[in-house]
Coordinates of C-alpha atoms in Angstrom, one line a residue:
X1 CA 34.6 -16.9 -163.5
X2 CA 33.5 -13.2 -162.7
X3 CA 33.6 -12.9 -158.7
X4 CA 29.7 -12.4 -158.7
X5 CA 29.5 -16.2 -160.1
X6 CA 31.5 -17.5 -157.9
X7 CA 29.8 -15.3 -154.4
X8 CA 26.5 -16.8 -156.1
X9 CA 27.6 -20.1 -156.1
X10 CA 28.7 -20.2 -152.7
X11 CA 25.8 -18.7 -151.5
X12 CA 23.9 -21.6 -153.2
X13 CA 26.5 -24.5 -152.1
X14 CA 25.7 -23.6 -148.6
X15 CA 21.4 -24.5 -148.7
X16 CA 18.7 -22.5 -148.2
X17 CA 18.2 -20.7 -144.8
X18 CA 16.3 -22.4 -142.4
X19 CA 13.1 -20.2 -142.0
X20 CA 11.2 -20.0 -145.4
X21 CA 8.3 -17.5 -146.1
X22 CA 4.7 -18.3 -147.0
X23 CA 2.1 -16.6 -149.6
X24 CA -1.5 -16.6 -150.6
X25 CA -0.9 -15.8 -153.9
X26 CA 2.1 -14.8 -156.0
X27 CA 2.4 -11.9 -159.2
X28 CA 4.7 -13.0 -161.6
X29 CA 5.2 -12.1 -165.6
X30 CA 1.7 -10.3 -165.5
X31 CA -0.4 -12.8 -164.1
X32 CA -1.5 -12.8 -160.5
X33 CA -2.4 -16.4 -158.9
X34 CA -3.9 -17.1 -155.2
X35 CA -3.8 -20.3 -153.5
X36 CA -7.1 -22.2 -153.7
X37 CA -7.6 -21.5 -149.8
X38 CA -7.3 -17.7 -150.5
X39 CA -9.6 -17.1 -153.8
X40 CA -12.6 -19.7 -152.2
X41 CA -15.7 -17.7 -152.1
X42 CA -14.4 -14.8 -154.4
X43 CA -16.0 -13.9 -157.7
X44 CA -12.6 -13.8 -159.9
X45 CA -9.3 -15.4 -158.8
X46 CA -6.5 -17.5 -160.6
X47 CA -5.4 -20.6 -158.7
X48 CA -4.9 -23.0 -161.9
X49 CA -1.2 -24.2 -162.5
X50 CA 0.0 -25.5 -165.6
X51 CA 3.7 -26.7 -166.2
X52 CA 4.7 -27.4 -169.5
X53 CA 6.7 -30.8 -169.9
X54 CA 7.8 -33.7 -171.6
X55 CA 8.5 -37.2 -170.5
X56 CA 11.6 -39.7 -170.8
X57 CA 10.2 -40.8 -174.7
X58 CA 9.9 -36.9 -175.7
X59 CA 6.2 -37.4 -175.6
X60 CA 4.8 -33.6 -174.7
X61 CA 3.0 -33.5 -171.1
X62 CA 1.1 -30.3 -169.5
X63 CA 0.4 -31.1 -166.1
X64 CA -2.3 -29.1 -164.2
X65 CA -3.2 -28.1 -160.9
X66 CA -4.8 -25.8 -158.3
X67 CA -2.4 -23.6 -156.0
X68 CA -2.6 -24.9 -152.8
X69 CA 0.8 -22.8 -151.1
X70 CA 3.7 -20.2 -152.2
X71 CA 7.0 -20.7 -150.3
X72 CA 10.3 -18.3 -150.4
X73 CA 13.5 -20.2 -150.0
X74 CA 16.0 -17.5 -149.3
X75 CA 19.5 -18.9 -149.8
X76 CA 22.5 -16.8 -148.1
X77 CA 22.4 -14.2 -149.9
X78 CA 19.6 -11.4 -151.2
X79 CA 19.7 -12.2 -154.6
X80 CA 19.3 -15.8 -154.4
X81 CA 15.7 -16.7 -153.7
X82 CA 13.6 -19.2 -155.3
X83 CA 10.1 -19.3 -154.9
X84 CA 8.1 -23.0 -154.9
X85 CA 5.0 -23.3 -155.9
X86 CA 2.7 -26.4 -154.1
X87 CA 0.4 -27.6 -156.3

């Protein structure tokens, strides 16, 4: 394993930090979505979720739902942040 893999994994193997950030809304692959909270009362705003799935007997699910919060895990190092969205 290259040295980058193995500061990654480390990084990872150690949890995220403690303090997390919170969004509104998120912009990611060309679309922006806002939490439901944010876009109430404006004319145009995304907050619909849809995850593409299957379940344990390969049957193909979609599940869909509003936005309600963005969070940013930051793990011990810069590159490694996920972000979660709460749905």
């Amino acid at each position: 394993m290259g040295m980058s893999v193995v500061k990654s994994l480390s990084s990872l193997s150690l949890g995220p930090e403690r303090k997390v950030k919170c969004y509104n809304g998120y912009f990611i692959n060309g679309y922006v979505f806002h939490t439901e909270e944010y876009g109430h009362g404006r004319k145009t705003y995304n907050n619909d979720v849809c995850v593409k799935g299957s379940t344990n007997t390969e049957l193909k699910v979609d599940y869909y739902a509003r936005l309600e919060e963005v969070v940013e895990l930051q793990y011990h190092s810069e590159q490694n942040r996920v972000f979660l969205f709460k749905c």
